[in-house]
């Protein structure tokens, strides 16, 4: 397994095209692996290629990739990087890749990490008993947090709770109908919840022929404790939730003493 970081040069037209469409970015990421064909499907039980965009600032966008094979991002440097700088320094091709397996192997129950995850929190609903269930996005931070909390046990971790002194409410919870809102209970925040609409095809959409994809994502930052190292290794290699081809599901770790940002490649 490998972890890769690529800084996107947002001033380049190619970068703007990539950032405007998760479908286009997915194609560019998959093109980094010469042994993978566009028609290949990820193995059902093996690790897959995961990616995520972190918008640190207006002109600082980082692409993270976790993959079973080492990528070649030369084409991304040419489209959306600094090709002249990369050509001038043979030791710096324009991206950074490091082995990910050593981090996975040293995960131990009780370890605490900061984490970041961009996911597609959804659930299924049925308005009438005789109609099929429909996949629907969670739109509020309350429901998006609950979506992640419901998955933490089987993913091999638990999200840490805030000390009482840091909570605004005595129990850290409020009630919304039949449900509790745990937003003040856990060391967890939700950001970047803007829905995105894009064409599934890489070709321009023509009226009446294709339907745009609408994707609701949420970025989670927080702190976790490892409860099941093997399950967490599986989560880090396979991702969480749906829409993995569109930049969702990749969870990254950083030392818990730092702010919740990804384990950086170097």
PDB file of C-alpha atoms in Angstrom:
ATOM      1  CA  UNK A   1       0.000   0.000   0.000  1.00  0.00           C
ATOM      2  CA  UNK A   2       1.115   3.542  -0.756  1.00  0.00           C
ATOM      3  CA  UNK A   3       0.051   7.012   0.353  1.00  0.00           C
ATOM      4  CA  UNK A   4       0.574   9.844  -2.131  1.00  0.00           C
ATOM      5  CA  UNK A   5       0.195  13.615  -1.853  1.00  0.00           C
ATOM      6  CA  UNK A   6      -0.040  15.920  -4.867  1.00  0.00           C
ATOM      7  CA  UNK A   7      -0.465  19.679  -4.642  1.00  0.00           C
ATOM      8  CA  UNK A   8      -2.772  21.046  -7.329  1.00  0.00           C
ATOM      9  CA  UNK A   9      -1.696  24.203  -9.136  1.00  0.00           C
ATOM     10  CA  UNK A  10      -5.066  25.955  -9.125  1.00  0.00           C
ATOM     11  CA  UNK A  11      -3.837  28.610 -11.590  1.00  0.00           C
ATOM     12  CA  UNK A  12      -3.675  26.119 -14.465  1.00  0.00           C
ATOM     13  CA  UNK A  13      -6.709  25.561 -16.731  1.00  0.00           C
ATOM     14  CA  UNK A  14      -6.195  21.805 -16.517  1.00  0.00           C
ATOM     15  CA  UNK A  15      -6.474  21.984 -12.745  1.00  0.00           C
ATOM     16  CA  UNK A  16      -9.741  23.874 -12.943  1.00  0.00           C
ATOM     17  CA  UNK A  17     -11.178  21.189 -15.236  1.00  0.00           C
ATOM     18  CA  UNK A  18     -10.132  18.455 -12.834  1.00  0.00           C
ATOM     19  CA  UNK A  19     -11.468  20.244  -9.773  1.00  0.00           C
ATOM     20  CA  UNK A  20     -14.827  20.930 -11.404  1.00  0.00           C
ATOM     21  CA  UNK A  21     -15.688  17.271 -11.967  1.00  0.00           C
ATOM     22  CA  UNK A  22     -15.098  14.270  -9.679  1.00  0.00           C
ATOM     23  CA  UNK A  23     -15.643  12.069 -12.749  1.00  0.00           C
ATOM     24  CA  UNK A  24     -12.726  13.737 -14.565  1.00  0.00           C
ATOM     25  CA  UNK A  25     -10.519  13.606 -11.465  1.00  0.00           C
ATOM     26  CA  UNK A  26     -11.302   9.924 -10.982  1.00  0.00           C
ATOM     27  CA  UNK A  27     -10.208   9.192 -14.548  1.00  0.00           C
ATOM     28  CA  UNK A  28      -6.973  11.136 -13.997  1.00  0.00           C
ATOM     29  CA  UNK A  29      -6.236   9.285 -10.748  1.00  0.00           C
ATOM     30  CA  UNK A  30      -6.843   5.867 -12.298  1.00  0.00           C
ATOM     31  CA  UNK A  31      -4.560   6.794 -15.214  1.00  0.00           C
ATOM     32  CA  UNK A  32      -1.675   6.920 -12.717  1.00  0.00           C
ATOM     33  CA  UNK A  33      -1.536   3.105 -12.622  1.00  0.00           C
ATOM     34  CA  UNK A  34      -0.243   1.545 -15.862  1.00  0.00           C
ATOM     35  CA  UNK A  35      -1.370  -1.959 -14.869  1.00  0.00           C
ATOM     36  CA  UNK A  36      -4.998  -0.900 -14.342  1.00  0.00           C
ATOM     37  CA  UNK A  37      -7.322  -0.693 -17.321  1.00  0.00           C
ATOM     38  CA  UNK A  38     -10.300   1.710 -17.356  1.00  0.00           C
ATOM     39  CA  UNK A  39     -12.654  -1.280 -17.467  1.00  0.00           C
ATOM     40  CA  UNK A  40     -11.081  -2.975 -14.438  1.00  0.00           C
ATOM     41  CA  UNK A  41     -13.240  -3.278 -11.329  1.00  0.00           C
ATOM     42  CA  UNK A  42     -11.678  -3.225  -7.858  1.00  0.00           C
ATOM     43  CA  UNK A  43     -11.250  -6.708  -6.358  1.00  0.00           C
ATOM     44  CA  UNK A  44     -14.099  -7.546  -3.954  1.00  0.00           C
ATOM     45  CA  UNK A  45     -11.785  -8.357  -1.030  1.00  0.00           C
ATOM     46  CA  UNK A  46      -8.603  -6.517  -1.969  1.00  0.00           C
ATOM     47  CA  UNK A  47      -7.507  -2.921  -1.383  1.00  0.00           C
ATOM     48  CA  UNK A  48      -8.656  -0.349  -3.901  1.00  0.00           C
ATOM     49  CA  UNK A  49      -7.550   3.053  -5.156  1.00  0.00           C
ATOM     50  CA  UNK A  50      -9.013   5.786  -2.939  1.00  0.00           C
ATOM     51  CA  UNK A  51      -8.584   9.528  -3.350  1.00  0.00           C
ATOM     52  CA  UNK A  52      -9.640  12.761  -1.683  1.00  0.00           C
ATOM     53  CA  UNK A  53      -9.268  16.484  -2.301  1.00  0.00           C
ATOM     54  CA  UNK A  54      -8.446  18.689   0.693  1.00  0.00           C
ATOM     55  CA  UNK A  55      -9.144  22.387   0.138  1.00  0.00           C
ATOM     56  CA  UNK A  56      -6.756  23.873   2.688  1.00  0.00           C
ATOM     57  CA  UNK A  57      -7.168  27.394   1.298  1.00  0.00           C
ATOM     58  CA  UNK A  58      -8.350  29.044  -1.901  1.00  0.00           C
ATOM     59  CA  UNK A  59      -5.058  28.383  -3.684  1.00  0.00           C
ATOM     60  CA  UNK A  60      -3.978  25.315  -1.698  1.00  0.00           C
ATOM     61  CA  UNK A  61      -5.678  22.122  -2.810  1.00  0.00           C
ATOM     62  CA  UNK A  62      -4.081  18.777  -1.981  1.00  0.00           C
ATOM     63  CA  UNK A  63      -4.900  15.478  -3.639  1.00  0.00           C
ATOM     64  CA  UNK A  64      -4.376  12.391  -1.459  1.00  0.00           C
ATOM     65  CA  UNK A  65      -4.305   8.897  -2.940  1.00  0.00           C
ATOM     66  CA  UNK A  66      -4.152   5.549  -1.132  1.00  0.00           C
ATOM     67  CA  UNK A  67      -3.400   2.692  -3.507  1.00  0.00           C
ATOM     68  CA  UNK A  68      -2.131  -0.888  -3.626  1.00  0.00           C
ATOM     69  CA  UNK A  69       0.399   0.130  -6.322  1.00  0.00           C
ATOM     70  CA  UNK A  70       2.803   3.062  -6.566  1.00  0.00           C
ATOM     71  CA  UNK A  71       1.341   5.738  -8.869  1.00  0.00           C
ATOM     72  CA  UNK A  72       2.971   7.724 -11.669  1.00  0.00           C
ATOM     73  CA  UNK A  73       1.449  11.219 -11.636  1.00  0.00           C
ATOM     74  CA  UNK A  74       3.504  12.670 -14.498  1.00  0.00           C
ATOM     75  CA  UNK A  75       0.340  13.457 -16.449  1.00  0.00           C
ATOM     76  CA  UNK A  76      -1.134  15.313 -13.451  1.00  0.00           C
ATOM     77  CA  UNK A  77       2.022  17.383 -13.087  1.00  0.00           C
ATOM     78  CA  UNK A  78       1.720  18.332 -16.760  1.00  0.00           C
ATOM     79  CA  UNK A  79      -1.984  19.205 -16.485  1.00  0.00           C
ATOM     80  CA  UNK A  80      -2.303  20.601 -12.995  1.00  0.00           C
ATOM     81  CA  UNK A  81       1.119  20.915 -11.368  1.00  0.00           C
ATOM     82  CA  UNK A  82       4.424  22.707 -11.882  1.00  0.00           C
ATOM     83  CA  UNK A  83       6.059  20.817 -14.784  1.00  0.00           C
ATOM     84  CA  UNK A  84       9.010  23.197 -15.192  1.00  0.00           C
ATOM     85  CA  UNK A  85       9.932  22.898 -11.512  1.00  0.00           C
ATOM     86  CA  UNK A  86       9.608  19.105 -11.669  1.00  0.00           C
ATOM     87  CA  UNK A  87      11.813  18.925 -14.765  1.00  0.00           C
ATOM     88  CA  UNK A  88      14.494  21.074 -13.075  1.00  0.00           C
ATOM     89  CA  UNK A  89      14.728  18.787 -10.030  1.00  0.00           C
ATOM     90  CA  UNK A  90      14.922  15.065 -10.861  1.00  0.00           C
ATOM     91  CA  UNK A  91      14.571  14.213  -7.164  1.00  0.00           C
ATOM     92  CA  UNK A  92      11.209  15.969  -6.936  1.00  0.00           C
ATOM     93  CA  UNK A  93       8.850  14.706  -9.652  1.00  0.00           C
ATOM     94  CA  UNK A  94       6.003  16.927  -8.450  1.00  0.00           C
ATOM     95  CA  UNK A  95       4.342  14.553  -5.988  1.00  0.00           C
ATOM     96  CA  UNK A  96       5.313  12.628  -2.852  1.00  0.00           C
ATOM     97  CA  UNK A  97       4.681   8.928  -2.279  1.00  0.00           C
ATOM     98  CA  UNK A  98       5.580   6.848   0.729  1.00  0.00           C
ATOM     99  CA  UNK A  99       4.861   3.244   1.761  1.00  0.00           C
ATOM    100  CA  UNK A 100       1.615   3.055   3.733  1.00  0.00           C
ATOM    101  CA  UNK A 101       1.972  -0.518   5.001  1.00  0.00           C
ATOM    102  CA  UNK A 102       4.348   0.372   7.896  1.00  0.00           C
ATOM    103  CA  UNK A 103       1.692   2.694   9.355  1.00  0.00           C
ATOM    104  CA  UNK A 104      -1.014   0.059   8.924  1.00  0.00           C
ATOM    105  CA  UNK A 105       1.147  -2.621  10.550  1.00  0.00           C
ATOM    106  CA  UNK A 106       1.849  -0.601  13.678  1.00  0.00           C
ATOM    107  CA  UNK A 107      -1.767   0.216  14.505  1.00  0.00           C
ATOM    108  CA  UNK A 108      -2.503  -1.026  18.018  1.00  0.00           C
ATOM    109  CA  UNK A 109      -5.657  -1.135  20.105  1.00  0.00           C
ATOM    110  CA  UNK A 110      -5.780   1.921  22.354  1.00  0.00           C
ATOM    111  CA  UNK A 111      -3.769   4.156  20.002  1.00  0.00           C
ATOM    112  CA  UNK A 112      -5.282   7.597  19.507  1.00  0.00           C
ATOM    113  CA  UNK A 113      -5.124   9.501  16.212  1.00  0.00           C
ATOM    114  CA  UNK A 114      -6.516  12.613  14.636  1.00  0.00           C
ATOM    115  CA  UNK A 115      -8.401  11.785  11.455  1.00  0.00           C
ATOM    116  CA  UNK A 116     -10.007  13.295   8.393  1.00  0.00           C
ATOM    117  CA  UNK A 117     -12.644  11.709   6.184  1.00  0.00           C
ATOM    118  CA  UNK A 118     -14.655  12.992   3.243  1.00  0.00           C
ATOM    119  CA  UNK A 119     -17.677  10.749   2.811  1.00  0.00           C
ATOM    120  CA  UNK A 120     -21.066  10.472   1.139  1.00  0.00           C
ATOM    121  CA  UNK A 121     -23.458   9.971   4.095  1.00  0.00           C
ATOM    122  CA  UNK A 122     -26.664   8.411   2.779  1.00  0.00           C
ATOM    123  CA  UNK A 123     -29.575   6.311   3.980  1.00  0.00           C
ATOM    124  CA  UNK A 124     -32.511   4.552   2.370  1.00  0.00           C
ATOM    125  CA  UNK A 125     -36.076   5.784   2.705  1.00  0.00           C
ATOM    126  CA  UNK A 126     -39.480   4.574   1.583  1.00  0.00           C
ATOM    127  CA  UNK A 127     -42.411   6.993   1.540  1.00  0.00           C
ATOM    128  CA  UNK A 128     -45.012   4.236   1.119  1.00  0.00           C
ATOM    129  CA  UNK A 129     -44.908   0.561   2.163  1.00  0.00           C
ATOM    130  CA  UNK A 130     -45.424  -0.645  -1.421  1.00  0.00           C
ATOM    131  CA  UNK A 131     -42.615   1.352  -3.048  1.00  0.00           C
ATOM    132  CA  UNK A 132     -38.920   0.379  -3.259  1.00  0.00           C
ATOM    133  CA  UNK A 133     -36.406   2.018  -0.977  1.00  0.00           C
ATOM    134  CA  UNK A 134     -34.548   5.025  -2.364  1.00  0.00           C
ATOM    135  CA  UNK A 135     -31.007   6.087  -1.506  1.00  0.00           C
ATOM    136  CA  UNK A 136     -31.107   9.622  -0.080  1.00  0.00           C
ATOM    137  CA  UNK A 137     -28.330  11.867   1.204  1.00  0.00           C
ATOM    138  CA  UNK A 138     -28.119  13.101   4.787  1.00  0.00           C
ATOM    139  CA  UNK A 139     -28.119  16.899   4.546  1.00  0.00           C
ATOM    140  CA  UNK A 140     -27.611  18.186   8.098  1.00  0.00           C
ATOM    141  CA  UNK A 141     -24.541  17.901  10.353  1.00  0.00           C
ATOM    142  CA  UNK A 142     -26.717  16.175  12.980  1.00  0.00           C
ATOM    143  CA  UNK A 143     -27.598  13.304  10.659  1.00  0.00           C
ATOM    144  CA  UNK A 144     -24.175  13.196   9.014  1.00  0.00           C
ATOM    145  CA  UNK A 145     -22.464  12.810  12.400  1.00  0.00           C
ATOM    146  CA  UNK A 146     -24.895  10.069  13.378  1.00  0.00           C
ATOM    147  CA  UNK A 147     -24.142   8.290  10.089  1.00  0.00           C
ATOM    148  CA  UNK A 148     -20.448   8.090  11.011  1.00  0.00           C
ATOM    149  CA  UNK A 149     -21.065   7.220  14.663  1.00  0.00           C
ATOM    150  CA  UNK A 150     -23.208   4.271  13.569  1.00  0.00           C
ATOM    151  CA  UNK A 151     -20.268   2.865  11.576  1.00  0.00           C
ATOM    152  CA  UNK A 152     -17.380   3.411  13.947  1.00  0.00           C
ATOM    153  CA  UNK A 153     -17.518   0.037  15.725  1.00  0.00           C
ATOM    154  CA  UNK A 154     -17.360  -2.096  12.593  1.00  0.00           C
ATOM    155  CA  UNK A 155     -14.705   0.193  11.122  1.00  0.00           C
ATOM    156  CA  UNK A 156     -12.344  -0.577  14.006  1.00  0.00           C
ATOM    157  CA  UNK A 157     -12.365   2.670  15.993  1.00  0.00           C
ATOM    158  CA  UNK A 158     -14.366   4.817  18.365  1.00  0.00           C
ATOM    159  CA  UNK A 159     -14.565   8.583  18.152  1.00  0.00           C
ATOM    160  CA  UNK A 160     -13.320  10.148  21.385  1.00  0.00           C
ATOM    161  CA  UNK A 161     -15.689  12.047  23.640  1.00  0.00           C
ATOM    162  CA  UNK A 162     -14.916  15.533  24.867  1.00  0.00           C
ATOM    163  CA  UNK A 163     -13.976  16.018  28.521  1.00  0.00           C
ATOM    164  CA  UNK A 164     -16.875  17.428  30.551  1.00  0.00           C
ATOM    165  CA  UNK A 165     -15.069  20.750  30.955  1.00  0.00           C
ATOM    166  CA  UNK A 166     -15.039  21.270  27.161  1.00  0.00           C
ATOM    167  CA  UNK A 167     -18.748  20.614  26.626  1.00  0.00           C
ATOM    168  CA  UNK A 168     -21.246  23.402  26.298  1.00  0.00           C
ATOM    169  CA  UNK A 169     -23.995  21.120  27.596  1.00  0.00           C
ATOM    170  CA  UNK A 170     -23.687  18.890  30.692  1.00  0.00           C
ATOM    171  CA  UNK A 171     -24.308  15.676  28.754  1.00  0.00           C
ATOM    172  CA  UNK A 172     -23.013  16.938  25.419  1.00  0.00           C
ATOM    173  CA  UNK A 173     -26.295  16.075  23.705  1.00  0.00           C
ATOM    174  CA  UNK A 174     -29.554  17.669  22.688  1.00  0.00           C
ATOM    175  CA  UNK A 175     -32.696  15.963  21.426  1.00  0.00           C
ATOM    176  CA  UNK A 176     -34.293  16.285  17.986  1.00  0.00           C
ATOM    177  CA  UNK A 177     -37.546  14.339  18.075  1.00  0.00           C
ATOM    178  CA  UNK A 178     -36.696  10.697  18.729  1.00  0.00           C
ATOM    179  CA  UNK A 179     -32.981  11.213  18.105  1.00  0.00           C
ATOM    180  CA  UNK A 180     -30.095  12.636  20.062  1.00  0.00           C
ATOM    181  CA  UNK A 181     -27.756  15.226  18.601  1.00  0.00           C
ATOM    182  CA  UNK A 182     -24.223  14.394  19.767  1.00  0.00           C
ATOM    183  CA  UNK A 183     -22.522  17.415  18.222  1.00  0.00           C
ATOM    184  CA  UNK A 184     -21.204  18.651  21.568  1.00  0.00           C
ATOM    185  CA  UNK A 185     -20.366  15.223  22.962  1.00  0.00           C
ATOM    186  CA  UNK A 186     -17.679  13.987  20.584  1.00  0.00           C
ATOM    187  CA  UNK A 187     -14.391  15.356  19.283  1.00  0.00           C
ATOM    188  CA  UNK A 188     -15.889  15.555  15.821  1.00  0.00           C
ATOM    189  CA  UNK A 189     -16.743  18.354  13.414  1.00  0.00           C
ATOM    190  CA  UNK A 190     -18.369  18.453   9.980  1.00  0.00           C
ATOM    191  CA  UNK A 191     -17.494  20.914   7.199  1.00  0.00           C
ATOM    192  CA  UNK A 192     -17.578  21.397   3.424  1.00  0.00           C
ATOM    193  CA  UNK A 193     -21.142  20.156   2.929  1.00  0.00           C
ATOM    194  CA  UNK A 194     -21.883  21.798  -0.439  1.00  0.00           C
ATOM    195  CA  UNK A 195     -23.764  19.494  -2.871  1.00  0.00           C
ATOM    196  CA  UNK A 196     -22.056  19.110  -6.248  1.00  0.00           C
ATOM    197  CA  UNK A 197     -23.595  18.394  -9.641  1.00  0.00           C
ATOM    198  CA  UNK A 198     -21.519  17.083 -12.548  1.00  0.00           C
ATOM    199  CA  UNK A 199     -21.769  14.979 -15.689  1.00  0.00           C
ATOM    200  CA  UNK A 200     -21.096  11.273 -15.337  1.00  0.00           C
ATOM    201  CA  UNK A 201     -19.623  11.222 -18.824  1.00  0.00           C
ATOM    202  CA  UNK A 202     -16.375  13.062 -19.591  1.00  0.00           C
ATOM    203  CA  UNK A 203     -18.033  14.410 -22.734  1.00  0.00           C
ATOM    204  CA  UNK A 204     -20.138  17.619 -22.638  1.00  0.00           C
ATOM    205  CA  UNK A 205     -23.751  16.900 -21.771  1.00  0.00           C
ATOM    206  CA  UNK A 206     -26.329  17.270 -24.526  1.00  0.00           C
ATOM    207  CA  UNK A 207     -29.905  18.115 -23.702  1.00  0.00           C
ATOM    208  CA  UNK A 208     -32.107  15.103 -23.040  1.00  0.00           C
ATOM    209  CA  UNK A 209     -29.350  12.503 -23.401  1.00  0.00           C
ATOM    210  CA  UNK A 210     -27.638  12.377 -20.015  1.00  0.00           C
ATOM    211  CA  UNK A 211     -28.564  13.245 -16.477  1.00  0.00           C
ATOM    212  CA  UNK A 212     -26.113  15.014 -14.154  1.00  0.00           C
ATOM    213  CA  UNK A 213     -24.955  13.323 -10.957  1.00  0.00           C
ATOM    214  CA  UNK A 214     -25.678  15.184  -7.722  1.00  0.00           C
ATOM    215  CA  UNK A 215     -23.353  14.266  -4.870  1.00  0.00           C
ATOM    216  CA  UNK A 216     -23.624  15.406  -1.263  1.00  0.00           C
ATOM    217  CA  UNK A 217     -20.388  15.034   0.681  1.00  0.00           C
ATOM    218  CA  UNK A 218     -19.273  15.907   4.196  1.00  0.00           C
ATOM    219  CA  UNK A 219     -15.764  16.280   5.552  1.00  0.00           C
ATOM    220  CA  UNK A 220     -15.272  14.985   9.090  1.00  0.00           C
ATOM    221  CA  UNK A 221     -12.385  16.028  11.325  1.00  0.00           C
ATOM    222  CA  UNK A 222     -11.910  14.520  14.755  1.00  0.00           C
ATOM    223  CA  UNK A 223     -10.011  12.227  17.083  1.00  0.00           C
ATOM    224  CA  UNK A 224     -10.368   8.480  17.368  1.00  0.00           C
ATOM    225  CA  UNK A 225      -9.116   5.517  19.382  1.00  0.00           C
ATOM    226  CA  UNK A 226      -8.232   2.226  17.718  1.00  0.00           C
ATOM    227  CA  UNK A 227     -10.487  -0.582  18.980  1.00  0.00           C
ATOM    228  CA  UNK A 228      -9.856  -3.278  16.349  1.00  0.00           C
ATOM    229  CA  UNK A 229      -6.569  -2.823  14.458  1.00  0.00           C
ATOM    230  CA  UNK A 230      -7.401  -5.379  11.766  1.00  0.00           C
ATOM    231  CA  UNK A 231     -10.797  -3.806  11.067  1.00  0.00           C
ATOM    232  CA  UNK A 232      -9.230  -0.337  10.919  1.00  0.00           C
ATOM    233  CA  UNK A 233      -6.573  -1.562   8.468  1.00  0.00           C
ATOM    234  CA  UNK A 234      -9.389  -2.827   6.267  1.00  0.00           C
ATOM    235  CA  UNK A 235     -11.174   0.530   6.563  1.00  0.00           C
ATOM    236  CA  UNK A 236      -8.063   2.501   5.622  1.00  0.00           C
ATOM    237  CA  UNK A 237      -7.479   0.295   2.567  1.00  0.00           C
ATOM    238  CA  UNK A 238     -11.102  -0.036   1.408  1.00  0.00           C
ATOM    239  CA  UNK A 239     -12.711   3.251   2.500  1.00  0.00           C
ATOM    240  CA  UNK A 240     -16.033   4.066   4.172  1.00  0.00           C
ATOM    241  CA  UNK A 241     -19.406   4.398   2.504  1.00  0.00           C
ATOM    242  CA  UNK A 242     -20.394   5.019  -1.104  1.00  0.00           C
ATOM    243  CA  UNK A 243     -19.132   7.161  -4.025  1.00  0.00           C
ATOM    244  CA  UNK A 244     -15.498   6.086  -3.651  1.00  0.00           C
ATOM    245  CA  UNK A 245     -14.893   6.714  -7.344  1.00  0.00           C
ATOM    246  CA  UNK A 246     -15.898  10.339  -6.751  1.00  0.00           C
ATOM    247  CA  UNK A 247     -13.386  11.122  -4.001  1.00  0.00           C
ATOM    248  CA  UNK A 248     -15.287   9.782  -0.980  1.00  0.00           C
ATOM    249  CA  UNK A 249     -14.403   7.193   1.642  1.00  0.00           C
ATOM    250  CA  UNK A 250     -10.702   7.875   2.211  1.00  0.00           C
ATOM    251  CA  UNK A 251      -9.900   8.275   5.919  1.00  0.00           C
ATOM    252  CA  UNK A 252      -6.399   9.409   6.855  1.00  0.00           C
ATOM    253  CA  UNK A 253      -4.647   9.594  10.207  1.00  0.00           C
ATOM    254  CA  UNK A 254      -2.249  12.006  11.889  1.00  0.00           C
ATOM    255  CA  UNK A 255      -0.666  12.070  15.355  1.00  0.00           C
ATOM    256  CA  UNK A 256      -3.344  13.055  17.848  1.00  0.00           C
ATOM    257  CA  UNK A 257      -1.238  15.903  19.222  1.00  0.00           C
ATOM    258  CA  UNK A 258      -1.616  17.745  15.898  1.00  0.00           C
ATOM    259  CA  UNK A 259      -4.717  19.284  14.342  1.00  0.00           C
ATOM    260  CA  UNK A 260      -6.922  16.760  12.501  1.00  0.00           C
ATOM    261  CA  UNK A 261      -5.138  16.628   9.147  1.00  0.00           C
ATOM    262  CA  UNK A 262      -3.975  13.708   7.008  1.00  0.00           C
ATOM    263  CA  UNK A 263      -0.892  11.577   7.623  1.00  0.00           C
ATOM    264  CA  UNK A 264       1.307  13.346   5.108  1.00  0.00           C
ATOM    265  CA  UNK A 265       3.416  11.576   2.545  1.00  0.00           C
ATOM    266  CA  UNK A 266       7.021  12.600   2.212  1.00  0.00           C
TER     267      UNK A 266
END
